[in-house]
Amino acid sequence: MNILIKNGTLANDNQTDLYIENGIIVKMGQNLDFTCDVLIDAKNKLVAPGLVDMHCHLRDPGQEYKEDIVTGTKSAVMGGFTSVACMPNTTPVADNKIVISYIVNKAKEKAYANVYPIGAISKGLCGQQLAEMGDMKEAGAVAVSDDGKPVENANFMKNALLYANGFGLPVISHCEDMSLKNDGSMNEGYTSTYMGLRGISRASEEVMVSRECILAETYNVPVHIAHVSTKGSVEIVRQAKKRGVKVTCETCPHYFTLTEEMVEGFNTNAKMNPPLRTKEDVEAIVEGLKDGTIDAIATDHAPHAIDEKNCEFDMALNGIVGLETAFGLSYTYLVKTGILSTAELIEKLSTNPSRILKINKGELKEGAVADISVFDLDNQYTVKTEEFMSKSKNSPYDGFELYGKADTVIVKGKIVVEKGELK
Amino acid sequence: MFHGQKDLIGIKQLSRQQIEEILDVAKTMKYIINQPTKRTVYLQGKSIVTLFCENSTRTKLSFESAVKYMGGMAGSLSTSTSSTQKGESLLDTVKTINQMGTNCVIIRHSMSGTPEFIGKNVDACIINAGDGMNEHPTQALLDMFTIMEEKGKIEGLKVAIVGDIYHSRVARSDIYALTKLGAKVKISAPATLLPPYIEKLGVDVCETVDDAIKDADVVMALRIQNERQKNGLFPSTDEYSKFFGLNDERIKLAKPDAILMHPGPVNRGVELTPELADSERAVVLEQVTNGVAVRMAVLNCFLGGTYEHTN
């Protein structure tokens, strides 16, 4: 199928047409004239490389009542993501080539977006024994992480970083010192005191961010820090980068759009890990995005069934769905406000995560696979969680007014979203 | 409904006027308790269930006595007997209770926010009998009632709260009530038992217990739970009682007529010396009686009881 996208605006504000043939971007330039099967008018719209989410939970295999590879990738493309990297805390854990192959094969057959599995660092996410990283890489894993369960033993983490680096696999670290977590269910601060909830200290995150930076520096290996949420973490990474440490990091839209007050009224859709922090932290996250300390914006898309959220606050599971709101939130809160340029935003949401995961996406150029997202930036829309393609609706953003909606999404030359509707 | 509120979730949600109205109604209720025949019909035809998912003796009995003295019908459920053991969610349990025509469910739960969560999901009136570290509103109301009885006012009084503030729902509810009613609150505790930013609730954090107690009209001691020591929050109960416990010497720093309160149960020899616990100024047992009176008042206010209060 041949597709011609006319009059689009690139992230760098240049006007261009794109001609796609057999899933490949064949030609880019102004006033292209090709006969085509489909003509897309992208006038006044942003034409961007398909977004890459380097951190999501597709819950498949094992927890398909929350999400599966099909619904998760439908949710992804509706949000403009053409590639997603899914975390290994499935049931069974993706700590071996069989589970990785299952994900790769099911995705190949049924997914709406490209799916890149992330394997576990340790067998069973237990932090005791290294998972078979070489095997998993051969089967299609693009990185390793024990996301959701921090690697507690520093020596084990050192070995994981060294071993994974030998295979060129990025290590994504969920930083949380469990001894400092204090059984907490929200940020430790005034709101936790006011609500009588146990607080999770920022130190719990920062102690381990420091450890990872020190290990990466000492052994000269790369490390990627997942979901940075505190001012202190941003500063630790900033200083480490200045010293030349091979550290990269991501944050999530909720860490630059929401604060701990969102939990008031025991709102379980504002319960996540790391927890929502304070205004001071939000400002630091924004600053980190601006000065490049924070490389990427990931969703940490964490679907949960209604009963897992409509319950006692301490029992509610952590996390929110994010694939269908990430771009709108990022565009509205970072670009509309003048903090980032559109080009910088696309780097955080596509180019950089692609580079960190080494998956050769995140760029619009002739010869590249046609993963393209066209966004309407001008029309405000209201987030309606009940309309999400995700099986789960656990989001604190219901009713938010945002800019930046995926209008057309093309994955490997196939149109999967057309005029904002799933095809 | 009490001034538009279906549930009693916490002191946080009450206005000063509402608190004062409950305390006023409680005066009549205390009079009833002291009569040889205690039966009234203020809650006749109302069905009230206590659902306690955490241990309690005095609060549960206090509520059940209150219901009986007012002619209401009391049912009772605790986690050991309810079907939550069979894997039913708490919400389903309460929905089931609600569906039996129950007017009011009195809930105690170890997790903060549970009464508020349940209240949003059922029609019955929900009364918080203590939730996690959040609130224990009827305890605060009975404490206010006791102070009013002893001191005739709350506005302008100096109140010291000493002990494990961090884990205490009683401390939080008392702080909200006292500050709303115009008292000056000073607190003191080992630094590991002080929650962050507690001063933002409008209290003075004192470096020593002596500083907190000095010239106080009311001294409130909080219970120290032994597991806190096991968790490394303080070294020993001996050291605790030496630096943070109340004794005859230390209490002399307070005003000569200062009263001593404790929500019970008392760890004698830890937060209070036995002598002090049994002293003239201790009003611990009066607090228990007042607990029934205040709970009667709360039930009358929130359940549309037939006792009509006139100012």
XYZ file of C-alpha atoms in Angstrom:
734
model
C 0.000 0.000 0.000
C 1.240 3.475 -0.875
C 0.489 6.406 1.418
C 1.152 10.043 0.778
C 1.077 12.431 3.718
C 0.711 15.988 2.507
C 1.521 19.343 4.078
C 2.505 18.082 7.491
C 4.645 20.019 9.929
C 7.675 18.302 11.372
C 8.702 18.698 14.995
C 11.367 21.186 13.848
C 8.582 23.283 12.250
C 9.616 22.445 8.686
C 6.855 21.593 6.234
C 7.093 18.292 4.469
C 5.272 15.609 2.554
C 6.083 11.946 3.114
C 5.653 9.164 0.653
C 5.420 5.623 2.016
C 5.709 2.528 -0.091
C 5.623 -1.042 1.222
C 6.024 0.086 4.792
C 9.094 2.242 4.146
C 9.413 6.011 4.018
C 10.633 6.361 0.447
C 10.641 10.093 0.014
C 10.381 13.194 2.133
C 10.207 16.718 0.797
C 7.904 19.508 -0.273
C 5.307 19.220 -3.018
C 5.708 15.490 -3.496
C 3.576 14.118 -6.273
C 3.042 10.365 -6.201
C 0.086 8.271 -7.115
C -1.038 6.652 -3.918
C -3.696 4.430 -2.387
C -4.250 6.703 0.570
C -3.772 10.443 0.772
C -3.551 11.971 4.219
C -3.928 15.686 4.583
C -1.755 16.683 7.528
C -2.172 20.405 7.125
C -1.630 22.192 10.455
C -0.781 18.893 12.071
C 2.419 17.595 13.609
C 3.998 14.707 11.747
C 6.280 12.903 14.158
C 8.165 9.659 14.312
C 5.915 7.160 16.102
C 6.295 7.540 19.844
C 8.298 4.961 21.773
C 7.230 4.040 25.293
C 10.175 2.471 27.018
C 8.248 1.495 30.137
C 4.805 -0.075 30.195
C 3.017 -3.093 31.610
C 1.007 -5.148 29.145
C 0.126 -7.815 31.779
C 0.401 -10.563 29.193
C 0.896 -13.417 30.004
C -0.934 -14.046 33.219
C -3.013 -11.004 34.074
C -5.046 -10.624 30.932
C -8.031 -9.452 32.984
C -6.135 -6.170 33.356
C -4.662 -5.896 29.879
C -3.220 -8.005 27.107
C -0.903 -7.476 24.185
C -3.805 -6.621 21.875
C -5.648 -4.135 24.098
C -2.397 -2.693 25.408
C -1.142 -1.949 21.914
C -4.544 -0.600 20.844
C -4.210 1.768 23.774
C -0.656 2.570 22.654
C -1.517 3.523 19.087
C -4.497 5.592 20.232
C -1.974 7.587 22.221
C 0.422 7.896 19.280
C 2.867 5.212 20.444
C 3.984 2.897 17.656
C 6.502 1.031 19.817
C 6.243 -0.099 23.409
C 8.691 -1.871 25.672
C 6.880 -4.014 28.210
C 8.129 -4.861 31.679
C 8.755 -8.458 32.732
C 6.594 -8.612 35.882
C 4.096 -10.884 34.178
C 2.867 -14.280 35.374
C 5.047 -16.187 34.803
C 7.825 -13.626 34.985
C 9.519 -12.836 31.676
C 12.838 -14.101 33.001
C 13.502 -16.679 30.280
C 13.483 -17.025 26.502
C 10.171 -18.918 26.461
C 8.126 -16.084 27.916
C 10.041 -13.546 25.806
C 9.274 -15.634 22.694
C 5.617 -15.855 23.666
C 5.406 -12.064 23.842
C 7.316 -11.586 20.582
C 5.200 -14.137 18.734
C 1.848 -12.981 20.042
C 2.799 -9.397 19.238
C 3.872 -10.339 15.731
C 0.512 -11.947 15.128
C -1.903 -9.649 16.895
C -0.404 -6.433 18.200
C -1.292 -3.002 16.853
C 2.143 -1.600 17.708
C 5.712 -2.886 17.796
C 6.283 -4.680 21.074
C 9.755 -4.934 22.592
C 9.881 -7.163 25.651
C 12.114 -6.276 28.547
C 13.489 -9.331 30.327
C 14.027 -9.691 34.048
C 17.406 -8.979 35.635
C 16.961 -11.791 38.114
C 15.091 -15.065 38.034
C 11.602 -14.542 39.400
C 12.465 -10.884 40.097
C 13.947 -12.186 43.345
C 17.313 -10.467 43.114
C 19.204 -13.701 43.811
C 20.216 -15.288 40.539
C 20.829 -13.651 37.169
C 18.207 -14.397 34.533
C 19.479 -15.861 31.261
C 20.059 -12.525 29.592
C 21.864 -13.865 26.535
C 19.036 -16.269 25.758
C 16.457 -13.573 26.285
C 18.299 -11.191 24.002
C 18.351 -13.826 21.264
C 14.612 -14.288 21.748
C 13.987 -10.555 21.318
C 14.419 -8.837 24.674
C 15.774 -5.314 24.278
C 16.672 -4.562 27.893
C 16.531 -6.030 31.372
C 14.789 -4.743 34.477
C 13.348 -5.997 37.756
C 10.796 -3.183 37.580
C 8.416 -3.172 40.507
C 10.940 -4.983 42.650
C 14.186 -3.168 43.254
C 17.441 -5.131 43.219
C 18.329 -4.827 46.885
C 21.789 -6.344 46.937
C 24.358 -3.869 45.604
C 26.868 -6.538 44.620
C 24.191 -8.394 42.687
C 23.326 -5.180 40.844
C 26.990 -4.634 40.046
C 27.156 -8.083 38.491
C 23.915 -7.521 36.600
C 25.241 -4.275 35.135
C 28.489 -5.924 34.084
C 26.895 -9.057 32.663
C 24.112 -7.234 30.784
C 26.634 -4.797 29.326
C 28.524 -7.773 27.936
C 25.463 -8.504 25.827
C 24.779 -4.858 25.039
C 21.553 -4.988 27.026
C 20.494 -1.785 28.778
C 19.653 -2.233 32.479
C 16.634 -0.316 33.697
C 16.629 0.156 37.453
C 13.546 0.632 39.583
C 15.131 2.591 42.411
C 13.627 2.023 45.805
C 15.309 1.190 49.071
C 12.668 -1.027 50.653
C 14.021 -0.514 54.166
C 13.219 3.191 53.802
C 9.807 2.585 52.295
C 8.199 2.345 55.738
C 5.202 0.367 54.364
C 4.193 3.691 52.890
C 1.405 4.253 50.418
C 2.025 7.878 49.424
C 4.725 10.505 49.530
C 6.035 11.301 52.998
C 5.128 14.882 53.708
C 2.421 17.154 54.991
C -0.363 15.358 53.128
C 0.597 11.942 54.513
C 0.614 13.424 58.015
C -2.745 15.110 57.440
C -4.313 11.931 56.063
C -2.736 9.523 58.496
C -1.070 7.527 55.757
C 2.417 6.137 56.041
C 4.784 8.104 53.889
C 7.386 6.909 51.432
C 10.497 8.986 51.879
C 12.139 10.567 48.866
C 15.311 9.122 50.341
C 13.984 5.673 49.504
C 14.333 6.518 45.803
C 17.399 8.723 46.028
C 19.548 6.308 48.002
C 19.263 3.775 45.197
C 19.620 6.318 42.389
C 22.900 7.277 44.047
C 23.957 3.645 44.286
C 23.278 3.010 40.596
C 25.213 6.117 39.580
C 28.156 5.088 41.724
C 28.136 1.538 40.350
C 27.868 2.790 36.768
C 30.750 5.158 37.404
C 32.963 2.665 39.187
C 32.559 -0.053 36.555
C 32.118 2.274 33.573
C 28.868 0.642 32.460
C 25.563 2.224 31.431
C 22.478 2.270 33.629
C 19.009 3.669 33.032
C 16.947 4.952 35.958
C 13.208 4.315 35.673
C 10.463 6.764 36.663
C 12.425 9.520 38.399
C 10.082 11.375 40.738
C 12.106 13.547 43.119
C 14.148 16.699 43.046
C 17.018 14.864 44.697
C 17.083 12.126 42.056
C 17.229 14.711 39.274
C 20.161 16.406 40.978
C 22.018 13.125 41.551
C 21.657 12.175 37.870
C 22.597 15.695 36.771
C 25.842 15.590 38.750
C 26.638 12.068 37.589
C 26.155 13.084 33.953
C 28.504 16.007 34.497
C 31.149 13.540 35.656
C 30.610 11.517 32.507
C 28.754 8.625 34.108
C 26.809 6.628 31.510
C 23.493 7.199 33.222
C 20.202 7.951 31.518
C 16.799 8.355 33.071
C 13.112 8.713 32.398
C 10.181 10.305 34.154
C 6.431 9.909 33.616
C 3.750 12.502 32.866
C 2.248 12.175 36.343
C 5.507 13.328 37.917
C 5.379 16.662 36.113
C 1.613 17.206 36.109
C 0.378 16.082 39.551
C 1.319 16.489 43.204
C 0.633 14.551 46.388
C -2.512 16.582 47.127
C -4.184 14.510 44.398
C -4.374 11.691 46.965
C -6.757 13.694 49.183
C -10.062 11.940 49.676
C -8.120 8.664 49.481
C -8.132 8.766 45.695
C -6.657 5.408 44.708
C -6.172 6.583 41.122
C -3.501 8.861 42.528
C -1.722 5.942 44.196
C 1.416 4.891 42.392
C 4.989 3.892 42.998
C 7.018 6.032 43.175
C 4.297 8.187 44.704
C 3.205 11.603 43.512
C 5.500 14.120 45.183
C 5.331 17.856 45.851
C 5.321 21.040 43.800
C 9.043 21.430 44.467
C 9.690 18.004 42.943
C 7.455 18.721 39.950
C 9.434 21.890 39.290
C 12.697 19.961 39.516
C 11.421 17.283 37.122
C 10.442 20.007 34.655
C 13.874 21.586 35.035
C 15.496 18.198 34.492
C 13.500 17.707 31.309
C 14.488 21.138 30.129
C 18.227 20.878 30.737
C 18.435 17.340 29.391
C 19.118 15.581 32.687
C 15.970 13.569 32.058
C 16.315 11.836 28.698
C 12.925 10.291 28.214
C 9.255 10.414 29.099
C 7.751 6.957 29.622
C 4.213 6.073 30.644
C 4.660 3.353 33.289
C 1.249 2.301 31.929
C -0.005 0.079 34.757
C -3.497 -1.267 34.138
C -5.509 -2.544 37.111
C -9.048 -3.895 37.331
C -11.730 -1.829 39.016
C -11.804 -3.892 42.217
C -8.067 -3.439 42.595
C -8.602 0.304 42.830
C -12.116 0.630 44.310
C -11.020 -0.591 47.738
C -9.288 0.456 50.932
C -6.441 2.856 50.060
C -3.679 0.722 51.570
C -4.931 -2.306 49.646
C -5.236 -0.543 46.297
C -2.588 -1.542 43.790
C -0.052 0.982 42.556
C -0.115 2.607 39.175
C -2.193 4.224 36.466
C -2.798 3.660 32.797
C -0.940 6.193 30.737
C -0.593 5.324 27.070
C -3.642 7.312 25.989
C -2.834 10.456 27.962
C 0.969 10.703 27.835
C 1.303 12.787 24.687
C -1.578 15.138 25.513
C -0.257 15.719 29.023
C 3.298 16.215 27.831
C 2.312 18.546 25.025
C -0.102 20.559 27.177
C 2.123 20.844 30.252
C 5.539 21.118 28.584
C 5.178 22.576 25.095
C 2.070 24.750 25.440
C 3.725 26.304 28.474
C 6.914 27.060 26.558
C 9.153 24.762 28.611
C 10.115 22.462 25.752
C 9.976 22.883 22.007
C 7.983 20.367 20.020
C 11.253 18.953 18.742
C 12.568 18.481 22.287
C 9.355 16.755 23.286
C 9.591 14.319 20.389
C 13.157 13.544 21.430
C 11.939 12.616 24.917
C 9.011 10.582 23.648
C 10.578 8.899 20.651
C 14.190 9.522 19.677
C 15.849 9.155 23.068
C 13.968 6.077 24.309
C 14.686 4.471 20.952
C 18.380 5.284 21.310
C 18.560 3.998 24.896
C 16.862 0.743 23.898
C 18.892 0.585 20.652
C 15.793 -0.252 18.599
C 16.413 1.946 15.574
C 13.176 3.914 15.778
C 12.409 7.477 16.619
C 13.445 9.192 13.427
C 11.653 10.225 10.264
C 14.028 9.714 7.360
C 14.055 8.199 3.938
C 14.620 4.490 4.134
C 13.222 4.170 7.648
C 10.318 1.892 8.524
C 7.134 3.949 8.375
C 6.195 4.324 12.049
C 4.550 7.701 11.991
C 2.181 9.588 14.276
C 0.242 12.618 13.135
C -1.027 14.798 15.977
C -3.707 17.448 16.083
C -2.232 20.113 18.332
C -4.839 22.826 17.936
C -8.061 21.383 19.241
C -8.652 20.970 22.943
C -10.229 17.704 24.003
C -11.500 16.214 27.240
C -10.013 12.995 28.602
C -12.727 10.389 29.011
C -11.343 7.344 30.754
C -14.388 5.235 29.908
C -13.445 5.575 26.246
C -9.923 4.238 26.727
C -8.939 1.281 24.548
C -7.080 -0.148 27.517
C -9.000 -2.811 29.425
C -8.410 -0.774 32.559
C -9.569 2.745 33.299
C -7.448 3.571 36.340
C -6.426 7.117 35.555
C -6.547 10.302 37.613
C -6.957 12.370 34.450
C -10.646 11.845 33.728
C -12.075 15.199 32.712
C -8.703 16.866 32.068
C -8.704 19.286 29.143
C -5.695 18.650 26.940
C -4.136 19.514 23.619
C -2.402 16.987 21.400
C -4.433 14.056 20.176
C -3.226 11.345 17.833
C -5.072 11.822 14.558
C -3.371 9.318 12.282
C -1.008 6.582 13.357
C 0.932 4.392 10.970
C 2.802 1.285 12.112
C 5.156 -0.340 9.609
C 3.297 1.385 6.794
C -0.142 0.293 7.965
C -2.705 2.846 9.104
C -3.921 1.777 12.550
C -5.511 5.012 13.702
C -7.429 7.223 11.304
C -9.016 10.564 12.262
C -8.576 9.681 15.918
C -10.389 6.359 15.603
C -8.905 2.907 15.806
C -8.992 1.244 12.427
C -27.779 13.774 57.922
C -26.079 16.321 60.130
C -25.872 19.729 58.473
C -25.775 18.024 55.082
C -23.247 15.347 56.047
C -24.261 11.694 55.810
C -21.188 10.286 57.522
C -18.961 11.080 60.454
C -15.578 10.545 58.802
C -13.395 12.782 60.873
C -13.071 15.996 62.849
C -11.409 17.403 59.721
C -14.801 17.456 58.041
C -16.695 19.038 60.971
C -17.211 22.737 61.547
C -16.763 24.337 64.947
C -20.531 24.790 65.098
C -21.134 21.084 64.469
C -18.636 20.090 67.155
C -20.246 22.431 69.661
C -23.706 21.133 68.853
C -22.642 17.527 69.440
C -21.003 18.493 72.743
C -24.183 20.284 73.792
C -26.399 17.293 72.982
C -23.957 15.068 74.864
C -24.739 16.970 78.094
C -28.304 15.673 78.021
C -27.090 12.224 77.106
C -24.755 12.146 80.088
C -27.686 13.034 82.304
C -29.532 10.005 80.891
C -26.584 7.697 81.533
C -26.574 8.721 85.171
C -30.245 7.805 85.640
C -31.198 4.473 87.220
C -33.274 3.641 84.138
C -31.355 4.454 81.021
C -33.783 3.567 78.293
C -34.881 6.297 75.882
C -36.555 6.056 72.495
C -34.460 8.553 70.565
C -33.251 5.876 68.162
C -36.341 3.697 68.217
C -36.672 1.749 64.989
C -33.117 2.483 63.888
C -30.788 -0.349 63.093
C -27.114 0.134 63.814
C -24.310 -2.312 63.111
C -20.820 -2.125 64.539
C -18.238 -3.512 62.134
C -14.891 -3.761 63.865
C -12.006 -4.961 61.729
C -9.470 -4.173 64.425
C -9.388 -4.963 68.138
C -11.266 -2.730 70.494
C -12.957 -3.135 73.826
C -13.996 0.243 75.051
C -14.969 1.921 71.788
C -17.090 -1.012 70.642
C -18.820 -1.449 73.995
C -19.247 2.289 74.291
C -21.043 2.507 70.942
C -23.176 -0.534 71.705
C -24.170 0.913 75.085
C -25.032 4.188 73.408
C -27.336 2.420 70.946
C -29.050 0.466 73.730
C -29.621 3.496 75.951
C -31.293 5.186 72.995
C -33.565 2.292 72.111
C -31.893 1.482 68.821
C -31.204 -2.021 67.551
C -27.575 -3.006 67.556
C -25.941 -5.697 65.505
C -22.307 -6.510 65.610
C -19.755 -7.965 63.271
C -16.032 -8.342 63.630
C -13.523 -9.632 61.107
C -13.142 -12.946 62.886
C -16.821 -13.717 62.322
C -17.631 -11.846 59.138
C -17.207 -13.260 55.692
C -14.191 -11.095 54.908
C -12.341 -14.197 56.061
C -13.817 -16.061 53.099
C -12.314 -13.605 50.683
C -15.244 -11.208 50.428
C -14.191 -7.618 50.054
C -14.983 -5.200 52.838
C -17.082 -3.160 50.448
C -19.218 -6.195 49.614
C -19.601 -6.932 53.328
C -20.805 -3.415 54.029
C -23.087 -3.436 50.983
C -24.629 -6.613 52.388
C -25.136 -5.006 55.786
C -26.558 -1.934 54.077
C -29.008 -4.046 52.127
C -30.501 -5.479 55.335
C -32.085 -2.132 56.085
C -29.297 -0.968 58.333
C -29.375 2.756 59.036
C -25.870 3.101 60.314
C -22.606 1.190 60.190
C -19.953 2.030 62.747
C -16.580 1.041 61.325
C -13.189 0.531 62.850
C -10.416 -0.436 60.482
C -6.652 -0.608 60.547
C -6.334 1.219 57.232
C -6.666 4.985 57.006
C -9.490 6.225 54.829
C -11.598 3.075 54.937
C -14.728 4.717 56.452
C -14.529 7.491 53.852
C -14.202 4.931 51.060
C -17.132 2.886 52.355
C -19.233 6.004 52.947
C -18.923 6.965 49.299
C -20.247 3.567 48.222
C -23.278 2.902 50.455
C -26.418 4.789 51.532
C -26.190 3.970 55.228
C -24.626 6.483 57.564
C -21.018 5.548 58.235
C -19.456 6.462 61.549
C -15.718 6.247 61.909
C -14.725 4.431 65.093
C -11.035 4.803 64.287
C -9.252 4.306 60.972
C -5.560 3.523 60.822
C -3.478 6.535 61.720
C -6.059 8.936 60.316
C -8.850 9.826 62.726
C -10.810 8.731 65.757
C -13.436 11.450 65.800
C -15.605 10.205 68.680
C -12.528 9.947 70.906
C -11.697 13.577 70.145
C -15.301 14.594 70.820
C -15.304 12.816 74.176
C -11.982 14.448 75.007
C -13.434 17.867 74.173
C -16.500 17.085 76.261
C -14.311 16.081 79.195
C -12.238 19.261 78.935
C -15.410 21.365 78.755
C -16.748 19.657 81.875
C -13.543 20.144 83.794
C -12.495 23.565 82.538
C -15.751 25.122 81.372
C -14.199 26.148 78.052
C -11.654 25.185 75.435
C -10.869 28.502 73.791
C -7.525 29.793 75.010
C -6.556 26.686 77.005
C -3.031 25.328 76.818
C -3.068 21.659 75.937
C -0.022 19.383 75.828
C -0.097 16.130 73.853
C 2.751 13.779 74.634
C 3.674 10.433 73.125
C 3.462 8.533 69.886
C 1.963 11.223 67.674
C 3.098 9.511 64.470
C 0.884 6.448 64.737
C -1.938 8.089 66.668
C -5.320 8.778 65.130
C -6.368 10.088 68.543
C -3.650 12.730 68.417
C -4.682 13.819 64.929
C -8.382 14.075 65.778
C -7.640 15.867 69.046
C -5.357 18.325 67.255
C -8.055 19.106 64.672
C -10.707 19.515 67.381
C -8.569 21.572 69.752
C -7.336 23.934 67.062
C -10.864 24.377 65.688
C -12.111 25.223 69.181
C -9.328 27.718 69.834
C -6.962 25.890 72.201
C -3.182 26.278 72.035
C -1.639 22.877 71.411
C 1.925 21.874 72.212
C 3.245 18.424 71.412
C 6.293 16.421 72.306
C 7.545 12.989 71.357
C 10.736 11.146 70.462
C 11.708 12.536 67.039
C 11.046 9.144 65.454
C 7.419 9.333 66.585
C 6.683 12.757 65.125
C 5.168 12.838 61.632
C 6.719 15.280 59.146
C 5.273 18.793 58.914
C 3.036 18.187 61.951
C 3.504 21.870 62.829
C 1.443 22.755 59.766
C -1.590 21.397 61.630
C -1.291 24.441 63.872
C 0.611 22.973 66.819
C 3.896 23.880 68.491
C 6.453 21.096 68.456
C 8.465 21.209 71.702
C 11.953 19.847 72.113
C 11.254 18.347 75.499
C 8.202 17.046 77.278
C 8.877 19.590 79.994
C 8.565 22.430 77.477
C 5.254 21.045 76.259
C 3.756 20.566 79.712
C 4.860 23.879 81.179
C 1.794 25.864 82.318
C -0.574 23.494 80.550
C -4.243 23.349 81.538
C -4.625 19.897 80.025
C -2.040 17.168 79.563
C -2.867 14.313 77.219
C -0.691 11.210 77.264
C -0.797 8.803 74.352
C -0.370 5.084 74.470
C 3.023 3.720 73.461
C 2.752 0.480 71.608
C 5.442 -2.057 72.281
C 5.895 -3.015 68.657
C 7.217 0.499 68.025
C 10.188 -0.393 70.154
C 10.733 -3.611 68.246
C 10.714 -1.593 65.040
C 13.571 0.493 66.346
C 11.689 3.740 66.876
C 12.997 4.093 70.421
C 15.508 2.064 72.410
C 13.532 0.839 75.416
C 10.396 1.517 77.420
C 12.680 2.376 80.358
C 14.366 5.126 78.405
C 10.997 6.221 77.055
C 9.470 6.573 80.477
C 12.515 8.436 81.754
C 12.514 11.089 79.010
C 8.944 11.107 77.735
C 6.820 9.472 80.415
C 4.694 11.490 82.809
C 5.339 11.307 86.534
C 4.566 13.266 89.673
C 7.610 15.491 89.297
C 7.092 16.346 85.661
C 3.391 17.099 85.995
C 4.229 19.840 88.513
C 5.334 21.953 85.553
C 1.718 22.137 84.438
C -0.796 24.416 86.104
C -1.717 23.273 89.621
C -5.242 22.436 88.495
C -4.202 20.804 85.233
C -6.069 17.661 84.277
C -4.446 14.538 82.908
C -6.085 12.596 80.086
C -5.317 9.309 78.353
C -7.381 7.549 75.672
C -6.663 4.168 77.256
C -5.653 1.477 77.614
C -2.851 2.792 79.831
C 0.583 1.167 79.889
C 1.251 1.786 83.547
C 4.868 2.631 84.192
C 5.559 3.600 80.597
C 3.675 6.705 79.534
C 2.230 7.290 83.012
C 3.470 6.246 86.433
C 0.836 4.204 88.276
C 0.633 6.920 90.956
C -0.162 9.549 88.365
C -2.674 7.347 86.586
C -4.620 7.022 89.836
C -4.144 10.616 90.976
C -6.814 13.242 91.518
C -6.018 15.055 88.312
C -6.408 11.969 86.135
C -9.786 11.973 84.382
C -9.237 8.740 82.484
C -12.341 7.013 83.875
C -14.527 10.079 83.399
C -13.452 10.001 79.755
C -14.987 6.538 79.487
C -18.402 7.663 80.727
C -18.250 10.697 78.511
C -17.452 8.418 75.592
C -20.900 6.861 75.841
C -22.581 10.253 76.139
C -20.774 11.690 73.150
C -21.502 8.636 71.027
C -25.189 8.912 71.929
C -25.037 12.526 70.798
C -23.283 11.602 67.561
C -25.882 8.938 66.775
C -28.709 11.362 67.527
C -27.205 14.041 65.285
C -26.282 11.848 62.304
C -29.208 9.438 62.417
C -31.961 11.966 62.933
C -32.648 10.803 66.474
C -35.814 12.149 68.065
C -34.046 14.059 70.807
C -34.570 17.629 69.742
C -31.835 19.905 70.742
C -32.623 23.517 71.525
C -29.943 26.054 72.173
